[in-house]
PDB file of C-alpha atoms in Angstrom:
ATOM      1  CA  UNK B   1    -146.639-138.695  18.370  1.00 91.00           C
ATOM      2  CA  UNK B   2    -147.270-138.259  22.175  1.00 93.00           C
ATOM      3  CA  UNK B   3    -150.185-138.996  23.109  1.00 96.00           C
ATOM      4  CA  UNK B   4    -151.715-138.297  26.483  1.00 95.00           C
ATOM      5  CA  UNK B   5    -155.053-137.556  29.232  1.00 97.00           C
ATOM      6  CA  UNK B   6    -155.498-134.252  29.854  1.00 97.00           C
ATOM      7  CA  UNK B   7    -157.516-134.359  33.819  1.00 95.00           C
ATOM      8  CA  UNK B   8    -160.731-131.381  33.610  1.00 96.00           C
ATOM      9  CA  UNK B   9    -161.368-129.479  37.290  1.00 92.00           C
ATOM     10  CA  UNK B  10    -165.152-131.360  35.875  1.00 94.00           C
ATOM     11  CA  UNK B  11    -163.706-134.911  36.373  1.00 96.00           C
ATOM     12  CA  UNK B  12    -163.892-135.077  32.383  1.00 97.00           C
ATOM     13  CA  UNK B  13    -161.007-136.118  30.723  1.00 97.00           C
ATOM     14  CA  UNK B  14    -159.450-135.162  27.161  1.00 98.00           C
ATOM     15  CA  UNK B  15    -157.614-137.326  24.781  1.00 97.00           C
ATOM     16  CA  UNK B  16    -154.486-134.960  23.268  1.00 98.00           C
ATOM     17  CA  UNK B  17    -152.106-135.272  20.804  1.00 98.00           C
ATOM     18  CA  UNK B  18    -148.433-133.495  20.363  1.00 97.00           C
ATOM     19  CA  UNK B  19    -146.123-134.120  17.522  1.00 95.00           C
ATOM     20  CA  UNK B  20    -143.036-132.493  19.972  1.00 89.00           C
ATOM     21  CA  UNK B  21    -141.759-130.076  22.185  1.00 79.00           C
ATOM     22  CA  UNK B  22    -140.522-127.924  19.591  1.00 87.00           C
ATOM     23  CA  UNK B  23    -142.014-125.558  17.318  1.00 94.00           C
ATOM     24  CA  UNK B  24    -144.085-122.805  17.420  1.00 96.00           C
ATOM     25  CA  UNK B  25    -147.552-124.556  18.780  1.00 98.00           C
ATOM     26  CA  UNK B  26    -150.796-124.838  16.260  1.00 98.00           C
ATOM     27  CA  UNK B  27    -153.901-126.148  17.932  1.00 98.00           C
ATOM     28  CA  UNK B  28    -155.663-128.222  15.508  1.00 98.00           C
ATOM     29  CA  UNK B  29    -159.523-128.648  15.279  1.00 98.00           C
ATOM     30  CA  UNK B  30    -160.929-131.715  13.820  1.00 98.00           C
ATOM     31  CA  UNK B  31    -163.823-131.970  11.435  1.00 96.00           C
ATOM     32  CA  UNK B  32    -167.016-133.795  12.435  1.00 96.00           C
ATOM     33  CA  UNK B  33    -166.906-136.773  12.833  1.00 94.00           C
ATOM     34  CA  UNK B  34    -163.546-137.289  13.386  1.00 94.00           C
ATOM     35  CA  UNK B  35    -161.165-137.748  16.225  1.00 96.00           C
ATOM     36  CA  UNK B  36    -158.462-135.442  17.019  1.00 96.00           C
ATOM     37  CA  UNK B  37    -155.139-136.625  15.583  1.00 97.00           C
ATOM     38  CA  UNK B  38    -153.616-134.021  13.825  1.00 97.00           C
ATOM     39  CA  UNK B  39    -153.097-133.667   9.790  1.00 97.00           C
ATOM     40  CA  UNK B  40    -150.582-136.091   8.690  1.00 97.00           C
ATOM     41  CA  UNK B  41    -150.998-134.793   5.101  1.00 97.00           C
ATOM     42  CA  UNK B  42    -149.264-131.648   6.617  1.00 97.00           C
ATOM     43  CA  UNK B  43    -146.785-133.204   8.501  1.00 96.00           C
ATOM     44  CA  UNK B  44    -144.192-131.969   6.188  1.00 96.00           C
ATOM     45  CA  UNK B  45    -145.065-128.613   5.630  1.00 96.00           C
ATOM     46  CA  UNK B  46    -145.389-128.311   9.349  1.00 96.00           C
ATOM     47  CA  UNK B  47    -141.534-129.318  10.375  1.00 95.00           C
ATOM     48  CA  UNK B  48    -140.658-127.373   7.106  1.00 96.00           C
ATOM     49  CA  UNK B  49    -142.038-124.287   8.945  1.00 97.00           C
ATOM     50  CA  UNK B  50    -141.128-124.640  12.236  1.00 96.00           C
ATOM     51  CA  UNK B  51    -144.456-125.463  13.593  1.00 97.00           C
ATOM     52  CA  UNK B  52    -145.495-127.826  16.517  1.00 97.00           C
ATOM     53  CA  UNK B  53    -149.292-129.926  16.520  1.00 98.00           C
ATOM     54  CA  UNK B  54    -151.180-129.847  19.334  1.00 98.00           C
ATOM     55  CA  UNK B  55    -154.847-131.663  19.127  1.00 98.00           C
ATOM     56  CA  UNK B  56    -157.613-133.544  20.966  1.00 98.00           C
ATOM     57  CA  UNK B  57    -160.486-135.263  20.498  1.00 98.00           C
ATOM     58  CA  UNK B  58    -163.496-133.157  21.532  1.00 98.00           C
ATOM     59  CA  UNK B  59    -166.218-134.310  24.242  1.00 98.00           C
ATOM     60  CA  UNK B  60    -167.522-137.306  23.181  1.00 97.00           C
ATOM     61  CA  UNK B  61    -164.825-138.333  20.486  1.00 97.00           C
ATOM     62  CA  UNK B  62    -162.162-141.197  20.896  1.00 95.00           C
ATOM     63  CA  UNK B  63    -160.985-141.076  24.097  1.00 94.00           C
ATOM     64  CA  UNK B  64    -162.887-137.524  25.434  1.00 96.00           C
ATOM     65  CA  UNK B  65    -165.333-137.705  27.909  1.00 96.00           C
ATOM     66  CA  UNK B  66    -168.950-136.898  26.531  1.00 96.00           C
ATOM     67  CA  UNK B  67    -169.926-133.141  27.657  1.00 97.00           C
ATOM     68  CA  UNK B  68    -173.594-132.872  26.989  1.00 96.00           C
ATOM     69  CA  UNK B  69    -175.014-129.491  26.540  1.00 96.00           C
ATOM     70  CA  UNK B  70    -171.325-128.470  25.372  1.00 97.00           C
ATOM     71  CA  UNK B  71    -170.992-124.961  23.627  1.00 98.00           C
ATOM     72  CA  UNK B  72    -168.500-123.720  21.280  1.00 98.00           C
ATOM     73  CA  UNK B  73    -167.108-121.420  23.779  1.00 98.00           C
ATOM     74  CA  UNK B  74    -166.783-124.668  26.465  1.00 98.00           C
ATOM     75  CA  UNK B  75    -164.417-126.406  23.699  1.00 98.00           C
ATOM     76  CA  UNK B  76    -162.281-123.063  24.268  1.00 98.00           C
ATOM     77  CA  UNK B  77    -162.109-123.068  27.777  1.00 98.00           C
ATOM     78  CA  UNK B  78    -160.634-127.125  26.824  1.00 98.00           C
ATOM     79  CA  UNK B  79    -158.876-126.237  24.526  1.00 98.00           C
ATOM     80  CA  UNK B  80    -157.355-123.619  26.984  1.00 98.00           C
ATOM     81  CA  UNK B  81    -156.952-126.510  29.589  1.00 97.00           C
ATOM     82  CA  UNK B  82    -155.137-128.607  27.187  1.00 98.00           C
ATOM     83  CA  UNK B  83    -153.069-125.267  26.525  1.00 97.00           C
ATOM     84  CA  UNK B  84    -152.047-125.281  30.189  1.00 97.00           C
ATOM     85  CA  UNK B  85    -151.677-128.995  30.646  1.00 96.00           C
ATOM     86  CA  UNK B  86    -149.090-128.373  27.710  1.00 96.00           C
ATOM     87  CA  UNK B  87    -147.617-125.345  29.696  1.00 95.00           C
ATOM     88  CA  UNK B  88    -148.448-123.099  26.387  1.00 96.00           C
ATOM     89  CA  UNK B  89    -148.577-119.544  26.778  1.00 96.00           C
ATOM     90  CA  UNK B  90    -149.307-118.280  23.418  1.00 97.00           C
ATOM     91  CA  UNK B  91    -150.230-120.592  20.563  1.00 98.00           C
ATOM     92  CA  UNK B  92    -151.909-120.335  16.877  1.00 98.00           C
ATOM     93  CA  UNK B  93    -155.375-122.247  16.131  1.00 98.00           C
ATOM     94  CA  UNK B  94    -156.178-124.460  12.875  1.00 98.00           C
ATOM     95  CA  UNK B  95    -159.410-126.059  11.993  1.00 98.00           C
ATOM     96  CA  UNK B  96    -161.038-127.501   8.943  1.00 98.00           C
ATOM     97  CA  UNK B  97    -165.308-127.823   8.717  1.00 97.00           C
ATOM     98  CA  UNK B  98    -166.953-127.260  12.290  1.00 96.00           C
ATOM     99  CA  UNK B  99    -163.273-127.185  13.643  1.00 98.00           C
ATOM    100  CA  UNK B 100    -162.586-124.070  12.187  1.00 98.00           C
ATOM    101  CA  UNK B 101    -165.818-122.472  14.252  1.00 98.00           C
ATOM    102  CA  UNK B 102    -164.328-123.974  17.378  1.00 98.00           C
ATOM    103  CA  UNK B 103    -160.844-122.391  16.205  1.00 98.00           C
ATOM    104  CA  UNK B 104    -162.814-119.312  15.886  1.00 98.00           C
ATOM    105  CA  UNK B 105    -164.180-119.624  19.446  1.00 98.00           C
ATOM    106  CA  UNK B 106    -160.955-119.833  20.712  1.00 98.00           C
ATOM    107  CA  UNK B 107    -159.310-116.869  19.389  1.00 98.00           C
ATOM    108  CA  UNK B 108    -162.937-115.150  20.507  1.00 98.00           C
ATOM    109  CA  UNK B 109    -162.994-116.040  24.266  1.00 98.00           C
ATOM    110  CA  UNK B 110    -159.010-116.528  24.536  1.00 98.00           C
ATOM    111  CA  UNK B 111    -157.727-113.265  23.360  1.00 97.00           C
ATOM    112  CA  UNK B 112    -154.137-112.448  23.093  1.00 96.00           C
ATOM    113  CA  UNK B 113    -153.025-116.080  24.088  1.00 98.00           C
ATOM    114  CA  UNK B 114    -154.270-117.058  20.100  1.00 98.00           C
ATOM    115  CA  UNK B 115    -151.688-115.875  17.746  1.00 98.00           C
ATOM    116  CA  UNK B 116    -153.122-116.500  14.086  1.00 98.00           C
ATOM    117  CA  UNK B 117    -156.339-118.371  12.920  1.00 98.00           C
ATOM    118  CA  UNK B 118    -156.433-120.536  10.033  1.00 98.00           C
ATOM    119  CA  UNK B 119    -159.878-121.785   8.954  1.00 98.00           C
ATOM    120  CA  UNK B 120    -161.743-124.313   6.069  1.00 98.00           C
ATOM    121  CA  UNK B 121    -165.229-124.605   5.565  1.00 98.00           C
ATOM    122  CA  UNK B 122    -165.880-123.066   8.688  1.00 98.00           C
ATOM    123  CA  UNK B 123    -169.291-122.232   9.737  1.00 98.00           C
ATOM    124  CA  UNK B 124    -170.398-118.968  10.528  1.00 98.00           C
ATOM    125  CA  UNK B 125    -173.122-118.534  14.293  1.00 98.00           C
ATOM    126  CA  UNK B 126    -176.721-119.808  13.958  1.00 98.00           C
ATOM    127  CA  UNK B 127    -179.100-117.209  13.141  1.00 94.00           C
ATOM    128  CA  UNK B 128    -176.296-114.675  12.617  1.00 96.00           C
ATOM    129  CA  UNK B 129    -178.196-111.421  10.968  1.00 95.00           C
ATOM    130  CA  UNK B 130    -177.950-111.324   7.097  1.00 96.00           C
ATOM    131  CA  UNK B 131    -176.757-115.015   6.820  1.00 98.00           C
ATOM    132  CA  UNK B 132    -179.547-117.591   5.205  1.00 97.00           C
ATOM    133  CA  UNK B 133    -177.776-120.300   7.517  1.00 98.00           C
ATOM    134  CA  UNK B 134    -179.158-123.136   5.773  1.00 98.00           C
ATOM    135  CA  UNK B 135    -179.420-122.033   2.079  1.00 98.00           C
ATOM    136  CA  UNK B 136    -177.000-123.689  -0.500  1.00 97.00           C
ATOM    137  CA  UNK B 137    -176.664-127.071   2.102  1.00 98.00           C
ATOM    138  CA  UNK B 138    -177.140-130.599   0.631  1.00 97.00           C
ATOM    139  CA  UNK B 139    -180.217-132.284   1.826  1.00 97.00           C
ATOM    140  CA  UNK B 140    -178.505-134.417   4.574  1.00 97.00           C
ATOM    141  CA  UNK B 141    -176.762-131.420   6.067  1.00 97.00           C
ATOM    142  CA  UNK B 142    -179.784-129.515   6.404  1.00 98.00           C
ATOM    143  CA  UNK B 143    -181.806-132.641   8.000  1.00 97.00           C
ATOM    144  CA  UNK B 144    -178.930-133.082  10.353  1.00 97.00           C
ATOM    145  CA  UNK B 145    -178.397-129.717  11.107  1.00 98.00           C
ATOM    146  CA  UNK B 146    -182.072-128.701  11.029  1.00 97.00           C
ATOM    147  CA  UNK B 147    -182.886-131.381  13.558  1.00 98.00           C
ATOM    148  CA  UNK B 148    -179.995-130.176  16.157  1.00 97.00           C
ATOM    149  CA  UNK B 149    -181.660-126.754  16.412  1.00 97.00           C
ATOM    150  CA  UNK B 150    -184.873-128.672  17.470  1.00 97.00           C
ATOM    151  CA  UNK B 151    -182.590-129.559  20.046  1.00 96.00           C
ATOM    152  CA  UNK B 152    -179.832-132.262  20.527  1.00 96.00           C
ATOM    153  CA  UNK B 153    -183.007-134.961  21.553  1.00 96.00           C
ATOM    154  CA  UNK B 154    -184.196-134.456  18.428  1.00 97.00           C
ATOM    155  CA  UNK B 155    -180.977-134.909  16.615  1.00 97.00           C
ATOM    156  CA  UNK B 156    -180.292-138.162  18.820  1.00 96.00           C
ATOM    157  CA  UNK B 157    -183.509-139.208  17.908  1.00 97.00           C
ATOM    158  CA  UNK B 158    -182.698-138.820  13.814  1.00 96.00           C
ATOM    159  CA  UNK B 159    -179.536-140.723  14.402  1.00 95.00           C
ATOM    160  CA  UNK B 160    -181.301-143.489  16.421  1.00 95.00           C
ATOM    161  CA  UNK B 161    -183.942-143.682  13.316  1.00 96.00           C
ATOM    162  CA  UNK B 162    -180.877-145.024  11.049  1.00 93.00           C
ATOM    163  CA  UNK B 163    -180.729-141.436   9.139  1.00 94.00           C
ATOM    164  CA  UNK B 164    -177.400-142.245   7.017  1.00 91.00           C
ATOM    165  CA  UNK B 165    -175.749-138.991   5.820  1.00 93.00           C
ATOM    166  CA  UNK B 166    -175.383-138.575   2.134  1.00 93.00           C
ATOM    167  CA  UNK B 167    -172.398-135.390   2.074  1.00 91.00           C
ATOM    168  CA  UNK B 168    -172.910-135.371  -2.172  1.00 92.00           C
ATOM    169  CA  UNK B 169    -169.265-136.318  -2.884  1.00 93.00           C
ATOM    170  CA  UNK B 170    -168.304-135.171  -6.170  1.00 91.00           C
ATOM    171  CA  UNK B 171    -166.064-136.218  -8.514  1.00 94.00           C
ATOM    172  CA  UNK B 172    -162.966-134.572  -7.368  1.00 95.00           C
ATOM    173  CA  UNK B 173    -163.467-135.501  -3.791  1.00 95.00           C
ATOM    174  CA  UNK B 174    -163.125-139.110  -5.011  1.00 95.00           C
ATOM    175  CA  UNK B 175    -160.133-137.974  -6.861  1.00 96.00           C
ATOM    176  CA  UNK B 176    -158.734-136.463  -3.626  1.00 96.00           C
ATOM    177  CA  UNK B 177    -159.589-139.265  -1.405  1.00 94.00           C
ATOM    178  CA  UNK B 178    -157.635-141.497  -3.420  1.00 95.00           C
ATOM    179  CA  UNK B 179    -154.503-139.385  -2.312  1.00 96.00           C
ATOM    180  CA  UNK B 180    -152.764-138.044   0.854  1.00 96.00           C
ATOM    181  CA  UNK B 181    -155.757-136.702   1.998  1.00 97.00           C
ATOM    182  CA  UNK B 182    -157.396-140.286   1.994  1.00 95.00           C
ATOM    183  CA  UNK B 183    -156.240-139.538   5.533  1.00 96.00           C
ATOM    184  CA  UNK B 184    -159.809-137.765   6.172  1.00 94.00           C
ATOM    185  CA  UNK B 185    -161.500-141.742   5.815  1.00 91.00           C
ATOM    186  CA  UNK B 186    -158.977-142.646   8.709  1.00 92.00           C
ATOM    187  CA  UNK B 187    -159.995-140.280  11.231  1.00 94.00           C
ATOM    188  CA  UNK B 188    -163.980-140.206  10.402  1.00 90.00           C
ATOM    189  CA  UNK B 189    -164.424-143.568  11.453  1.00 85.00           C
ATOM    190  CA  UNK B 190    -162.656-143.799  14.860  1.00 89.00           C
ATOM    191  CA  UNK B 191    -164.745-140.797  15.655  1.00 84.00           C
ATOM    192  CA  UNK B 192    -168.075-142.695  16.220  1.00 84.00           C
ATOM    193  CA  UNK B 193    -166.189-145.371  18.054  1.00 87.00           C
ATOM    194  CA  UNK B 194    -166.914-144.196  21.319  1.00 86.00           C
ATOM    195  CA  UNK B 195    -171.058-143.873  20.565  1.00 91.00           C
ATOM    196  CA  UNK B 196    -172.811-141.074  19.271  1.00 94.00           C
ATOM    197  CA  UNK B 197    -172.562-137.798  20.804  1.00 96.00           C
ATOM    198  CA  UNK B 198    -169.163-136.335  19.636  1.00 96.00           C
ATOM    199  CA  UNK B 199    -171.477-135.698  16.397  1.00 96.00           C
ATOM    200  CA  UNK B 200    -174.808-135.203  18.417  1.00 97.00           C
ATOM    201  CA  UNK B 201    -173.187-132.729  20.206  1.00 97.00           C
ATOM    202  CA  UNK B 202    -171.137-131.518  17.699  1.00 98.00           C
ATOM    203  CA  UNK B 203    -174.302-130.368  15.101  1.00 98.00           C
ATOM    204  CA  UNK B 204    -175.862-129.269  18.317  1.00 98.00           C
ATOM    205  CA  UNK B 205    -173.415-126.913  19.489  1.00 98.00           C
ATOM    206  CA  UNK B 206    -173.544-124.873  15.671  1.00 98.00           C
ATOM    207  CA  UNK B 207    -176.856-124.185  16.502  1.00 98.00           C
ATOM    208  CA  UNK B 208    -176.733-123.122  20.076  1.00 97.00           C
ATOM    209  CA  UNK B 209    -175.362-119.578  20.889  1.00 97.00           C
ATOM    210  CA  UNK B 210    -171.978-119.945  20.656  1.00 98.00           C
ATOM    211  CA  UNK B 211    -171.035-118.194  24.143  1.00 97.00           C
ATOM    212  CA  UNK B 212    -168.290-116.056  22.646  1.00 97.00           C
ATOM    213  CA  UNK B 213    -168.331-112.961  19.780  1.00 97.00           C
ATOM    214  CA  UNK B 214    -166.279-113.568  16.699  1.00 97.00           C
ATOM    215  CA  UNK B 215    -166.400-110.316  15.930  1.00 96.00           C
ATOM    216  CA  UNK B 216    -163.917-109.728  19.049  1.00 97.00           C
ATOM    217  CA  UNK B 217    -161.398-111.770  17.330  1.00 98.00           C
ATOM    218  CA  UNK B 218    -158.037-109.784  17.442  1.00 97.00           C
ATOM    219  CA  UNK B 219    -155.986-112.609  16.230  1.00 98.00           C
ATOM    220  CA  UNK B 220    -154.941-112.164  12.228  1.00 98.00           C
ATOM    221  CA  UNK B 221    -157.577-114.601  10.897  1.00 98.00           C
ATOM    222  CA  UNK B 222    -157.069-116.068   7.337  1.00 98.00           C
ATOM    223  CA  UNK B 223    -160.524-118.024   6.145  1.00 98.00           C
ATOM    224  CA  UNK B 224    -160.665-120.673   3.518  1.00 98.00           C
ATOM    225  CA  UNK B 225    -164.153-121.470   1.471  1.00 98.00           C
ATOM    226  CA  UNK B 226    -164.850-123.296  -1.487  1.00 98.00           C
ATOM    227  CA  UNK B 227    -167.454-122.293  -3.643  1.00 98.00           C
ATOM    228  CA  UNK B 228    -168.753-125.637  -4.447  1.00 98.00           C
ATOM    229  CA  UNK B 229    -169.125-126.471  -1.018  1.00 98.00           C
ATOM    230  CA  UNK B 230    -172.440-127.970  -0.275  1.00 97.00           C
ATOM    231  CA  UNK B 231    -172.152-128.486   3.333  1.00 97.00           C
ATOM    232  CA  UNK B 232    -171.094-125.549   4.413  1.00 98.00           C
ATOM    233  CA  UNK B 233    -171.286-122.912   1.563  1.00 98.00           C
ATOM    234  CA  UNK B 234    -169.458-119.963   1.071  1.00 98.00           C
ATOM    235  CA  UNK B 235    -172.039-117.489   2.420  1.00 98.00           C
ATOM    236  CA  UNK B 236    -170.786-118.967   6.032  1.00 98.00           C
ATOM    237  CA  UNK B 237    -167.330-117.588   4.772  1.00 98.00           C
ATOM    238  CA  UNK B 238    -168.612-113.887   3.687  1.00 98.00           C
ATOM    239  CA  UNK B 239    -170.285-113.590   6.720  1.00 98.00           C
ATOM    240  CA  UNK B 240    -167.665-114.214   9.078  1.00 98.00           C
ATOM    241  CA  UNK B 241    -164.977-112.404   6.579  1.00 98.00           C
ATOM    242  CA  UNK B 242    -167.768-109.642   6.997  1.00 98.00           C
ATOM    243  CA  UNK B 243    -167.806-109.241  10.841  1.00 97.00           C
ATOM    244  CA  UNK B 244    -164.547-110.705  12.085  1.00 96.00           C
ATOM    245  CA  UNK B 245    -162.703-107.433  11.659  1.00 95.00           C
ATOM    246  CA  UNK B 246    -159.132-109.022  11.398  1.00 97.00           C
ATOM    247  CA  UNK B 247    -159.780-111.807   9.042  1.00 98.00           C
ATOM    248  CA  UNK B 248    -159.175-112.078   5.312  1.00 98.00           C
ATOM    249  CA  UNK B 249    -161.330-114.371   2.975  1.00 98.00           C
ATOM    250  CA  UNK B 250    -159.532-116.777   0.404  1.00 98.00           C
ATOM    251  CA  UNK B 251    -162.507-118.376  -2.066  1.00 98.00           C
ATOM    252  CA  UNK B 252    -161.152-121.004  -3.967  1.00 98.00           C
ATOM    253  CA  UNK B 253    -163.563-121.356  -7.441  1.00 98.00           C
ATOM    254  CA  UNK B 254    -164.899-125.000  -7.690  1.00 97.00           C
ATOM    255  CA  UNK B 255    -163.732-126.302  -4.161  1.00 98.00           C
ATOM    256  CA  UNK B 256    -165.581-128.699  -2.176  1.00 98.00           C
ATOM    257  CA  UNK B 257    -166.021-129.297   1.232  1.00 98.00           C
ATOM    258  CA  UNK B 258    -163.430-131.878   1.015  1.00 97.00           C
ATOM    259  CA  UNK B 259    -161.291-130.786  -1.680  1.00 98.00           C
ATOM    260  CA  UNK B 260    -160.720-126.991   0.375  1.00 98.00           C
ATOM    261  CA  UNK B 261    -157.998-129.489   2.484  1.00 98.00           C
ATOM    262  CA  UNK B 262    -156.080-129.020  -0.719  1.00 97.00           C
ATOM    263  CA  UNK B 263    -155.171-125.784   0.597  1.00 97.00           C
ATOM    264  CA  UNK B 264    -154.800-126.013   3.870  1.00 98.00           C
ATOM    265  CA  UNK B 265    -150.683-126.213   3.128  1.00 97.00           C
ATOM    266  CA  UNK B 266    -150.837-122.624   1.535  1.00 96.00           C
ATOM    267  CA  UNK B 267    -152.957-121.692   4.902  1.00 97.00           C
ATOM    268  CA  UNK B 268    -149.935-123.267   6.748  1.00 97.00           C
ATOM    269  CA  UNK B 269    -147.191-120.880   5.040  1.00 98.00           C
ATOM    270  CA  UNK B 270    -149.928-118.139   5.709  1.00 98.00           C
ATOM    271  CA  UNK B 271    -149.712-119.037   9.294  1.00 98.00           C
ATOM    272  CA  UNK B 272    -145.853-119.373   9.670  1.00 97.00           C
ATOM    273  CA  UNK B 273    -145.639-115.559   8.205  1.00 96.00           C
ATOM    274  CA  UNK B 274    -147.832-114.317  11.057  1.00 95.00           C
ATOM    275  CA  UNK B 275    -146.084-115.513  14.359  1.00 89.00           C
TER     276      UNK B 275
END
């Protein structure tokens, strides 16, 4: 794994990540909160398909500089710089949870440069017409996410109060955690080492405009969901399988939040077909 600073026009710096110089390129989007490293549960299905990770930890993760007021469509334009730090002129996106909406960004306010999107759990724009945004969440998510469209004060001020999210784990997500994908525990906690506002920023930025239409998407788009997800529930997946005119919608009965990982290999081969 090479890992390396990526220098902003800003003055901000991102910390990447590149599994090689060969490969067809995949951007990977990381959950929240997590740093940036890319899957190693997929490791093996990636060099078995010719594909090359590219990552970084978002503003205010790990080793990123903390962008306050960031937007979805300001993690494009980084992702884009980290794109032509890598010299990358056309690459595919991946992201699982509030990654995927950033992967959706991308392929939004990058164009033709995206190849394919891959997506899990993502979630759909705040206040997007016909979408209940918050109905079907667990309590936590709602309080967390509720609070960041007061504004991300008001979400700093629920994490400075000791608010300790409860994400309703069920049974099989102990039952997954206990296998490759135990790999999820090893990036969340690293992702609050640098302080607080990768996640403050993170919930806040799901509630702001996002800056970019995914309904411009052009990119083939391929968007996973579980239907027991209680973070972010399915109805964030019909909606954006609704108005993203080149993306297809895979529901997988009885999946949750955590468990939809379990198909992010399937998502892979998906990928592979399209570039």
């Amino acid at each position: 794994m090479i890992e390396q600073q990526v220098q902003l026009p800003d003055g901000r710096t991102l910390h990447a990540y590149d599994t090689g110089s060969t490969g067809v390129p995949v951007i990977w989007n990381h959950g929240t909160p997590n740093v940036g490293a890319p899957p190693e549960p997929l490791f093996a299905a990636a060099e078995r398909l010719g594909l090359r990770w590219i990552s970084f930890d978002r503003p205010g993760y790990g080793g990123s500089t903390v962008d306050r007021g960031r937007t979805v469509a300001s993690v494009a334009r980084d992702t884009e710089a980290v794109a032509d730090a890598l010299e990358l002129d056309r690459f595919a996106v991946v992201g699982y949870s509030g990654g995927g909406t950033f992967a959706l960004g991308t392929a939004a306010l990058l164009g033709d440069r995206v190849s394919a999107v891959v997506t899990l759990a993502a979630i759909a724009p705040y206040r997007a017409e016909g979408l209940d945004w918050f109905t079907g969440m667990v309590p936590s998510a709602i309080a967390a996410l509720g609070s960041a469209a007061a504004g991300a004060d008001v979400r700093e001020a629920l994490h400075r109060s000791g608010f300790e999210y409860d994400a309703g784990f069920l049974p099989a997500d102990f039952e997954m955690f206990d296998g490759p994908w135990g790999w999820l525990g090893k990036v969340a906690g690293p992702g609050l080492d640098a302080g607080p506002y990768g996640q403050i920023d993170d919930d806040a930025s799901y509630t702001r405009p996002w800056g970019c239409d995914p309904r411009t998407i052009t990119a083939p788009t391929l968007l996973l969901h579980g239907t027991a997800d209680g973070i972010i529930p399915a109805s964030h997946g019909r909606w954006l399988a609704a108005h993203c005119p080149t993306a297809t919608l895979q529901l997988h009965e009885g999946a949750s939040h955590f468990t939809i990982v379990e198909h992010a290999e399937e998502g892979l081969t998906w990928l592979a077909q399209q570039l």
